[in-house]
């Protein structure tokens, strides 16, 4: 079936990487048999030959994704700090007060808006998962249980809402129709209002061979160039871009109404960086595909070698990255015996599609694994410190991106 590009609607014909049929990366179920029997969906990355947006071609039914969402932003210390820092910056730089309005799209449990609400700044969260929005309400964050769309942006505007700040963190890349979401910003935004969005930067995915950041809920893999084109189409303009450490390398893009505010030197520098990386050329993506194939075969070879030697391999960090990596590599539960994780919500559950049990870090370490495969390669320094004990029995830590290697 021929699909069309999420940004420019040109036919989508250029397949970059086919990772196979995978279960949803965050479907951590409490029964092994159910985990093995999870429905699988094709996971394929395409690039649009017209506008160069890298994207997943498959749309999942929305009820597969939200409703009773298990992810609460406030469970991650690093993410809470990231939100607090941003709120401080916004309050200091945008002269927000009790007459202002801050709107967040996909406001989750209020992890960001509560910093504004605590200073008496009016906030409005838009969050489709009812159970998560309920938690936000208890911390004083007014929340609409809805998907943010162009229609909703217009409706809020017609009800008299004008936002001085609209925030959309890790949502523009996670909706099937990013154009429709962005089109809701312009009517809602005050004349001198600022919108900021955070998305993983496709440049970092390509340069780091971070194919484990490809998953079904992550529809679009943005460059600044593609976002600038989309913004222009909906009456907005990118005025600044900040590099972020999150998700292996993201960017926070600042948007205003077109013609309001000047374009920063960071925008110009990022445009040049993307041009130098040839993000607009098909060969760039073919090279990435070859690197992905190499990464997968290096992991398979490593695990086969460990099996032959009888070495116990454990995993660490039960999150989407690990699910994608292990399933794409065709790993079975015999290859990786157990996965340690700190979240009490993951313990007793199983890695989707493979049925590897998830245990506490203590239980994982008690087995004295010879190798611990750390899925969150972006947090390897922090995790390395937490798991130092592994060295005491001659064990080591291993990462699989951009290829499998034992950490020194
Ligand atoms: Zn396109």
Tab-separated table of C-alpha atoms and ligand atoms in Angstrom:
chain	number	residue	atom	x	y	z
A	1	UNK	CA	0.000	0.000	0.000
A	2	UNK	CA	1.341	3.368	-0.880
A	3	UNK	CA	1.514	5.879	1.944
A	4	UNK	CA	2.066	9.590	1.926
A	5	UNK	CA	4.529	11.756	3.794
A	6	UNK	CA	3.395	13.081	7.194
A	7	UNK	CA	4.860	16.496	6.453
A	8	UNK	CA	4.380	17.173	2.728
A	9	UNK	CA	1.964	14.412	1.558
A	10	UNK	CA	4.277	13.274	-1.281
A	11	UNK	CA	4.200	9.476	-1.887
A	12	UNK	CA	6.410	7.604	0.575
A	13	UNK	CA	8.594	5.274	-1.462
A	14	UNK	CA	12.082	5.228	-0.008
A	15	UNK	CA	12.440	2.456	2.589
A	16	UNK	CA	15.478	3.033	4.814
A	17	UNK	CA	15.380	0.286	7.443
A	18	UNK	CA	13.013	-2.625	8.051
A	19	UNK	CA	13.351	-3.756	11.672
A	20	UNK	CA	10.757	-6.502	11.240
A	21	UNK	CA	7.401	-7.057	12.951
A	22	UNK	CA	7.727	-5.910	16.549
A	23	UNK	CA	5.387	-5.645	19.529
A	24	UNK	CA	4.796	-2.164	20.953
A	25	UNK	CA	7.963	-1.257	22.806
A	26	UNK	CA	6.310	-0.296	26.101
A	27	UNK	CA	3.880	-3.222	26.415
A	28	UNK	CA	5.418	-4.664	29.572
A	29	UNK	CA	2.929	-7.345	30.672
A	30	UNK	CA	2.884	-9.363	33.896
A	31	UNK	CA	2.539	-12.790	32.181
A	32	UNK	CA	5.264	-14.371	30.126
A	33	UNK	CA	2.906	-16.163	27.731
A	34	UNK	CA	0.921	-12.984	27.063
A	35	UNK	CA	4.147	-11.102	26.502
A	36	UNK	CA	5.233	-13.642	23.884
A	37	UNK	CA	1.816	-13.521	22.213
A	38	UNK	CA	1.662	-9.724	21.900
A	39	UNK	CA	0.452	-8.463	18.520
A	40	UNK	CA	3.273	-7.380	16.229
A	41	UNK	CA	3.308	-4.504	13.807
A	42	UNK	CA	5.770	-3.726	11.007
A	43	UNK	CA	8.483	-1.293	12.100
A	44	UNK	CA	9.926	0.381	9.040
A	45	UNK	CA	11.689	3.699	8.648
A	46	UNK	CA	11.099	5.564	5.403
A	47	UNK	CA	12.463	8.882	4.200
A	48	UNK	CA	10.440	11.235	2.028
A	49	UNK	CA	12.254	11.890	-1.242
A	50	UNK	CA	10.487	15.225	-1.478
A	51	UNK	CA	10.933	16.941	1.935
A	52	UNK	CA	13.397	14.474	3.593
A	53	UNK	CA	11.284	13.742	6.666
A	54	UNK	CA	12.334	10.358	8.066
A	55	UNK	CA	9.234	8.569	9.349
A	56	UNK	CA	7.486	5.329	10.231
A	57	UNK	CA	4.923	4.382	7.611
A	58	UNK	CA	2.601	2.440	9.897
A	59	UNK	CA	-0.166	4.202	11.890
A	60	UNK	CA	-1.344	2.439	15.008
A	61	UNK	CA	-4.927	2.772	16.179
A	62	UNK	CA	-4.857	5.542	18.846
A	63	UNK	CA	-6.442	3.271	21.446
A	64	UNK	CA	-3.320	1.100	21.273
A	65	UNK	CA	-1.276	4.042	22.517
A	66	UNK	CA	-3.146	6.033	25.117
A	67	UNK	CA	-6.105	5.715	27.426
A	68	UNK	CA	-4.540	4.106	30.477
A	69	UNK	CA	-1.041	5.349	29.884
A	70	UNK	CA	1.540	3.865	32.231
A	71	UNK	CA	4.249	6.462	31.870
A	72	UNK	CA	4.356	9.154	34.518
A	73	UNK	CA	6.938	11.823	33.699
A	74	UNK	CA	7.543	12.571	37.366
A	75	UNK	CA	9.123	9.142	37.949
A	76	UNK	CA	12.328	10.226	36.224
A	77	UNK	CA	14.543	12.498	38.343
A	78	UNK	CA	16.467	13.738	35.344
A	79	UNK	CA	13.290	14.601	33.472
A	80	UNK	CA	11.822	16.482	36.449
A	81	UNK	CA	15.020	18.550	36.677
A	82	UNK	CA	14.901	19.214	32.933
A	83	UNK	CA	11.340	20.531	33.326
A	84	UNK	CA	12.203	22.665	36.355
A	85	UNK	CA	15.140	24.260	34.504
A	86	UNK	CA	12.951	25.089	31.540
A	87	UNK	CA	10.227	26.595	33.747
A	88	UNK	CA	12.827	28.784	35.497
A	89	UNK	CA	14.148	29.953	32.152
A	90	UNK	CA	10.657	30.738	30.848
A	91	UNK	CA	9.567	32.615	33.961
A	92	UNK	CA	12.772	34.674	33.934
A	93	UNK	CA	12.735	35.477	30.220
A	94	UNK	CA	9.092	35.786	29.216
A	95	UNK	CA	7.864	38.095	31.989
A	96	UNK	CA	5.030	35.717	32.883
A	97	UNK	CA	2.627	36.789	35.636
A	98	UNK	CA	-0.886	36.106	36.942
A	99	UNK	CA	-2.384	37.518	33.738
A	100	UNK	CA	-0.394	35.136	31.515
A	101	UNK	CA	-1.341	31.689	30.230
A	102	UNK	CA	0.944	28.706	29.727
A	103	UNK	CA	-0.500	25.797	27.726
A	104	UNK	CA	1.191	22.423	27.471
A	105	UNK	CA	0.325	19.816	24.861
A	106	UNK	CA	0.603	16.294	26.310
A	107	UNK	CA	1.017	17.688	29.809
A	108	UNK	CA	1.249	14.226	31.368
A	109	UNK	CA	1.066	14.296	35.173
A	110	UNK	CA	1.750	18.035	35.387
A	111	UNK	CA	5.526	17.504	35.736
A	112	UNK	CA	6.151	20.853	33.947
A	113	UNK	CA	3.090	23.036	34.458
A	114	UNK	CA	3.123	22.657	38.236
A	115	UNK	CA	6.274	24.806	38.382
A	116	UNK	CA	4.331	27.651	36.760
A	117	UNK	CA	1.171	27.006	38.789
A	118	UNK	CA	3.220	27.176	42.009
A	119	UNK	CA	4.145	30.781	41.133
A	120	UNK	CA	0.555	31.759	40.470
A	121	UNK	CA	0.842	31.684	36.670
A	122	UNK	CA	-2.333	30.319	35.032
A	123	UNK	CA	-1.812	27.014	33.207
A	124	UNK	CA	-3.802	24.695	31.010
A	125	UNK	CA	-2.695	21.159	30.276
A	126	UNK	CA	-3.991	19.056	27.380
A	127	UNK	CA	-3.532	15.353	28.081
A	128	UNK	CA	-5.384	12.454	26.409
A	129	UNK	CA	-4.695	9.857	29.123
A	130	UNK	CA	-7.393	10.334	31.765
A	131	UNK	CA	-5.578	8.596	34.617
A	132	UNK	CA	-2.462	10.704	34.070
A	133	UNK	CA	-4.441	13.964	33.756
A	134	UNK	CA	-6.120	13.145	37.070
A	135	UNK	CA	-2.752	13.118	38.797
A	136	UNK	CA	-1.981	16.544	37.263
A	137	UNK	CA	-5.241	17.968	38.620
A	138	UNK	CA	-4.271	16.954	42.148
A	139	UNK	CA	-1.125	19.084	41.863
A	140	UNK	CA	-3.091	22.127	40.745
A	141	UNK	CA	-2.680	21.710	36.988
A	142	UNK	CA	-5.973	22.297	35.165
A	143	UNK	CA	-6.088	19.584	32.477
A	144	UNK	CA	-8.296	18.891	29.470
A	145	UNK	CA	-8.561	15.178	28.672
A	146	UNK	CA	-8.200	15.516	24.894
A	147	UNK	CA	-5.812	15.177	21.983
A	148	UNK	CA	-4.387	18.492	20.879
A	149	UNK	CA	-5.319	19.142	17.249
A	150	UNK	CA	-5.789	22.138	14.971
A	151	UNK	CA	-9.489	21.997	15.855
A	152	UNK	CA	-8.804	22.139	19.564
A	153	UNK	CA	-6.379	25.068	19.115
A	154	UNK	CA	-9.072	26.991	17.261
A	155	UNK	CA	-11.716	26.055	19.812
A	156	UNK	CA	-9.592	27.236	22.750
A	157	UNK	CA	-8.913	30.492	20.879
A	158	UNK	CA	-12.633	30.999	20.224
A	159	UNK	CA	-13.237	30.553	23.968
A	160	UNK	CA	-10.895	33.480	24.587
A	161	UNK	CA	-7.677	31.638	25.460
A	162	UNK	CA	-4.469	33.323	24.306
A	163	UNK	CA	-1.262	31.599	25.336
A	164	UNK	CA	1.928	33.491	26.099
A	165	UNK	CA	3.740	30.181	26.033
A	166	UNK	CA	2.733	26.927	24.365
A	167	UNK	CA	4.934	23.937	25.159
A	168	UNK	CA	4.982	20.568	23.395
A	169	UNK	CA	7.705	18.271	24.684
A	170	UNK	CA	8.176	14.901	23.006
A	171	UNK	CA	4.792	14.933	21.366
A	172	UNK	CA	5.234	16.410	17.867
A	173	UNK	CA	7.305	13.392	16.855
A	174	UNK	CA	4.778	11.070	18.502
A	175	UNK	CA	1.557	11.972	16.698
A	176	UNK	CA	0.590	10.539	13.285
A	177	UNK	CA	-0.166	14.009	11.898
A	178	UNK	CA	2.401	16.563	13.118
A	179	UNK	CA	1.134	19.171	10.670
A	180	UNK	CA	-2.338	19.147	12.262
A	181	UNK	CA	-0.853	19.504	15.741
A	182	UNK	CA	1.344	22.469	14.764
A	183	UNK	CA	-1.596	24.082	12.974
A	184	UNK	CA	-3.309	24.366	16.361
A	185	UNK	CA	-0.543	26.591	17.723
A	186	UNK	CA	-1.075	29.704	15.611
A	187	UNK	CA	-4.695	30.463	16.626
A	188	UNK	CA	-3.921	29.812	20.296
A	189	UNK	CA	-0.692	31.806	20.522
A	190	UNK	CA	-0.802	35.471	21.647
A	191	UNK	CA	0.613	37.952	19.112
A	192	UNK	CA	3.971	38.042	20.895
A	193	UNK	CA	3.646	34.496	22.283
A	194	UNK	CA	6.321	31.811	22.121
A	195	UNK	CA	5.856	28.137	21.332
A	196	UNK	CA	8.576	25.611	22.124
A	197	UNK	CA	8.707	22.021	21.003
A	198	UNK	CA	11.176	19.325	21.875
A	199	UNK	CA	11.919	16.528	19.439
A	200	UNK	CA	14.750	14.037	19.002
A	201	UNK	CA	17.099	15.395	16.333
A	202	UNK	CA	17.406	13.028	13.371
A	203	UNK	CA	20.967	14.232	12.896
A	204	UNK	CA	21.932	12.617	16.220
A	205	UNK	CA	20.084	9.397	15.372
A	206	UNK	CA	22.008	9.103	12.128
A	207	UNK	CA	25.425	10.062	13.487
A	208	UNK	CA	25.061	7.788	16.535
A	209	UNK	CA	23.380	4.874	14.690
A	210	UNK	CA	20.620	5.181	17.304
A	211	UNK	CA	18.183	2.886	15.537
A	212	UNK	CA	16.810	1.755	18.910
A	213	UNK	CA	15.071	5.152	19.118
A	214	UNK	CA	12.872	3.960	16.239
A	215	UNK	CA	9.604	2.568	17.592
A	216	UNK	CA	5.953	2.536	16.638
A	217	UNK	CA	4.903	5.475	18.799
A	218	UNK	CA	7.715	7.617	17.383
A	219	UNK	CA	6.292	8.485	13.983
A	220	UNK	CA	8.557	11.308	12.763
A	221	UNK	CA	12.345	11.858	13.003
A	222	UNK	CA	12.781	15.578	12.527
A	223	UNK	CA	15.504	17.750	11.158
A	224	UNK	CA	15.385	21.487	11.736
A	225	UNK	CA	14.893	21.933	7.997
A	226	UNK	CA	11.692	19.861	7.953
A	227	UNK	CA	10.335	21.680	11.013
A	228	UNK	CA	11.049	25.052	9.425
A	229	UNK	CA	9.045	23.998	6.383
A	230	UNK	CA	6.117	22.765	8.480
A	231	UNK	CA	6.156	25.897	10.635
A	232	UNK	CA	6.043	28.155	7.573
A	233	UNK	CA	3.038	26.208	6.260
A	234	UNK	CA	1.025	26.956	9.411
A	235	UNK	CA	1.965	30.640	9.736
A	236	UNK	CA	4.810	30.220	12.204
A	237	UNK	CA	8.548	30.734	12.040
A	238	UNK	CA	11.446	29.017	13.798
A	239	UNK	CA	13.372	31.731	15.650
A	240	UNK	CA	15.752	29.683	17.804
A	241	UNK	CA	16.953	26.128	18.390
A	242	UNK	CA	18.724	24.707	21.435
A	243	UNK	CA	20.550	21.381	21.488
A	244	UNK	CA	19.406	19.082	24.341
A	245	UNK	CA	20.930	15.953	25.854
A	246	UNK	CA	17.592	14.128	26.129
A	247	UNK	CA	16.927	10.903	24.189
A	248	UNK	CA	20.484	10.759	22.870
A	249	UNK	CA	20.306	14.221	21.318
A	250	UNK	CA	17.204	16.347	20.913
A	251	UNK	CA	16.474	19.934	20.030
A	252	UNK	CA	14.182	22.520	21.559
A	253	UNK	CA	12.781	24.601	18.737
A	254	UNK	CA	11.335	28.066	19.433
A	255	UNK	CA	8.502	29.288	17.221
A	256	UNK	CA	6.681	32.595	16.934
A	257	UNK	CA	4.125	34.026	14.580
A	258	UNK	CA	5.830	34.652	11.229
A	259	UNK	CA	7.652	37.970	11.147
A	260	UNK	CA	7.691	38.406	14.947
A	261	UNK	CA	11.192	38.251	16.391
A	262	UNK	CA	14.529	37.649	14.695
A	263	UNK	CA	16.105	34.343	13.735
A	264	UNK	CA	19.016	33.386	16.007
A	265	UNK	CA	22.537	32.483	14.967
A	266	UNK	CA	21.888	28.992	16.367
A	267	UNK	CA	19.259	28.444	13.687
A	268	UNK	CA	21.740	29.423	11.002
A	269	UNK	CA	24.435	27.169	12.508
A	270	UNK	CA	22.084	24.178	12.722
A	271	UNK	CA	20.978	24.671	9.126
A	272	UNK	CA	24.629	24.551	8.093
A	273	UNK	CA	25.306	21.476	10.201
A	274	UNK	CA	22.368	19.643	8.628
A	275	UNK	CA	23.445	20.642	5.137
A	276	UNK	CA	26.976	19.391	5.828
A	277	UNK	CA	25.519	16.044	6.991
A	278	UNK	CA	23.599	15.816	3.684
A	279	UNK	CA	20.258	15.162	5.371
A	280	UNK	CA	18.538	15.946	2.096
A	281	UNK	CA	20.313	13.185	0.154
A	282	UNK	CA	19.083	9.565	-0.137
A	283	UNK	CA	22.622	8.133	0.164
A	284	UNK	CA	22.826	9.396	3.744
A	285	UNK	CA	19.986	7.088	4.771
A	286	UNK	CA	21.348	4.107	2.857
A	287	UNK	CA	24.602	4.497	4.778
A	288	UNK	CA	22.611	4.539	8.040
A	289	UNK	CA	20.855	1.310	6.991
A	290	UNK	CA	24.218	-0.428	6.491
A	291	UNK	CA	25.350	0.741	9.950
A	292	UNK	CA	22.153	-0.626	11.517
A	293	UNK	CA	22.726	-4.014	9.901
A	294	UNK	CA	26.264	-4.038	11.272
A	295	UNK	CA	25.084	-3.101	14.794
A	296	UNK	CA	22.527	-5.926	14.818
A	297	UNK	CA	24.994	-8.521	13.583
A	298	UNK	CA	27.587	-7.435	16.149
A	299	UNK	CA	25.045	-7.972	18.947
A	300	UNK	CA	24.060	-11.401	17.613
A	301	UNK	CA	27.708	-12.425	17.381
A	302	UNK	CA	28.404	-11.225	20.927
A	303	UNK	CA	25.452	-13.157	22.382
A	304	UNK	CA	26.305	-16.303	20.418
A	305	UNK	CA	29.840	-16.164	21.789
A	306	UNK	CA	28.585	-15.713	25.375
A	307	UNK	CA	26.194	-18.657	24.953
A	308	UNK	CA	28.998	-20.846	23.672
A	309	UNK	CA	31.126	-19.987	26.708
A	310	UNK	CA	28.217	-20.454	29.085
A	311	UNK	CA	28.458	-16.829	30.257
A	312	UNK	CA	25.359	-15.346	31.857
A	313	UNK	CA	24.131	-12.179	30.134
A	314	UNK	CA	21.723	-9.822	31.897
A	315	UNK	CA	20.135	-6.665	30.574
A	316	UNK	CA	19.678	-3.377	32.384
A	317	UNK	CA	16.916	-0.804	31.940
A	318	UNK	CA	13.544	-2.133	30.776
A	319	UNK	CA	12.512	0.628	28.395
A	320	UNK	CA	11.592	1.045	24.745
A	321	UNK	CA	15.198	1.045	23.539
A	322	UNK	CA	15.839	-2.433	24.913
A	323	UNK	CA	12.611	-3.841	23.486
A	324	UNK	CA	13.461	-2.559	20.018
A	325	UNK	CA	17.082	-3.654	20.120
A	326	UNK	CA	16.381	-7.194	21.360
A	327	UNK	CA	13.416	-7.821	19.071
A	328	UNK	CA	15.123	-6.389	15.995
A	329	UNK	CA	18.155	-8.592	16.664
A	330	UNK	CA	15.951	-11.678	17.090
A	331	UNK	CA	17.212	-12.270	20.624
A	332	UNK	CA	15.496	-15.041	22.616
A	333	UNK	CA	15.044	-15.383	26.367
A	334	UNK	CA	17.944	-17.869	26.547
A	335	UNK	CA	20.379	-15.215	25.308
A	336	UNK	CA	19.544	-12.606	27.937
A	337	UNK	CA	18.405	-14.326	31.132
A	338	UNK	CA	16.896	-11.376	33.007
A	339	UNK	CA	16.658	-7.609	32.921
A	340	UNK	CA	17.190	-5.377	35.951
A	341	UNK	CA	15.215	-2.154	36.362
A	342	UNK	CA	14.744	0.410	39.138
A	343	UNK	CA	11.082	1.174	38.453
A	344	UNK	CA	8.688	-0.692	40.762
A	345	UNK	CA	6.163	-0.569	37.893
A	346	UNK	CA	8.335	-2.815	35.732
A	347	UNK	CA	9.309	-5.489	38.264
A	348	UNK	CA	7.534	-8.815	37.709
A	349	UNK	CA	6.777	-7.942	34.087
A	350	UNK	CA	8.382	-9.206	30.889
A	351	UNK	CA	10.231	-7.725	27.933
A	352	UNK	CA	7.603	-7.435	25.167
A	353	UNK	CA	7.754	-10.166	22.528
A	354	UNK	CA	10.630	-12.064	24.155
A	355	UNK	CA	9.430	-12.827	27.670
A	356	UNK	CA	12.612	-11.973	29.559
A	357	UNK	CA	11.680	-11.427	33.232
A	358	UNK	CA	12.266	-7.977	34.750
A	359	UNK	CA	13.703	-7.965	38.254
A	360	UNK	CA	15.145	-5.427	40.681
A	361	UNK	CA	18.780	-4.361	40.166
A	362	UNK	CA	19.636	-6.206	43.406
A	363	UNK	CA	18.100	-9.473	42.135
A	364	UNK	CA	19.901	-9.051	38.830
A	365	UNK	CA	23.272	-8.492	40.520
A	366	UNK	CA	22.717	-11.456	42.843
A	367	UNK	CA	23.018	-13.730	39.801
A	368	UNK	CA	26.577	-12.417	39.162
A	369	UNK	CA	26.132	-11.951	35.408
A	370	UNK	CA	29.313	-12.076	33.345
A	371	UNK	CA	27.939	-9.339	31.070
A	372	UNK	CA	25.347	-6.648	31.706
A	373	UNK	CA	23.936	-5.256	28.491
A	374	UNK	CA	22.978	-1.640	29.247
A	375	UNK	CA	20.164	-0.516	26.946
A	376	UNK	CA	20.291	3.147	27.964
A	377	UNK	CA	23.659	3.800	26.317
A	378	UNK	CA	22.936	7.534	26.665
A	379	UNK	CA	23.082	7.175	30.478
A	380	UNK	CA	26.060	4.807	30.581
A	381	UNK	CA	28.141	6.953	32.948
A	382	UNK	CA	25.381	7.203	35.545
A	383	UNK	CA	24.468	3.523	35.196
A	384	UNK	CA	28.103	2.422	35.199
A	385	UNK	CA	28.458	4.010	38.654
A	386	UNK	CA	25.282	2.285	39.895
A	387	UNK	CA	26.454	-1.120	38.684
A	388	UNK	CA	30.115	-0.916	39.665
A	389	UNK	CA	29.721	-4.062	41.785
A	390	UNK	CA	29.673	-6.105	38.556
A	391	UNK	CA	33.455	-5.636	38.355
A	392	UNK	CA	33.953	-7.430	41.675
A	393	UNK	CA	33.270	-10.873	40.128
A	394	UNK	CA	34.974	-10.080	36.847
A	395	UNK	CA	31.808	-8.996	35.078
A	396	UNK	CA	31.542	-6.104	32.668
A	397	UNK	CA	29.104	-3.686	31.092
A	398	UNK	CA	28.254	-3.843	27.410
A	399	UNK	CA	26.488	-1.399	25.071
A	400	UNK	CA	25.117	-2.262	21.634
A	401	UNK	CA	24.944	1.180	19.988
A	402	UNK	CA	26.538	2.056	17.567
A	403	UNK	CA	27.944	-1.500	17.769
A	404	UNK	CA	28.338	-4.037	20.534
A	405	UNK	CA	31.327	-3.421	22.741
A	406	UNK	CA	32.489	-4.063	26.275
A	407	UNK	CA	32.860	-0.832	28.225
A	408	UNK	CA	36.343	-0.155	29.651
B	1	LIG	ZN1	7.653	14.839	2.664
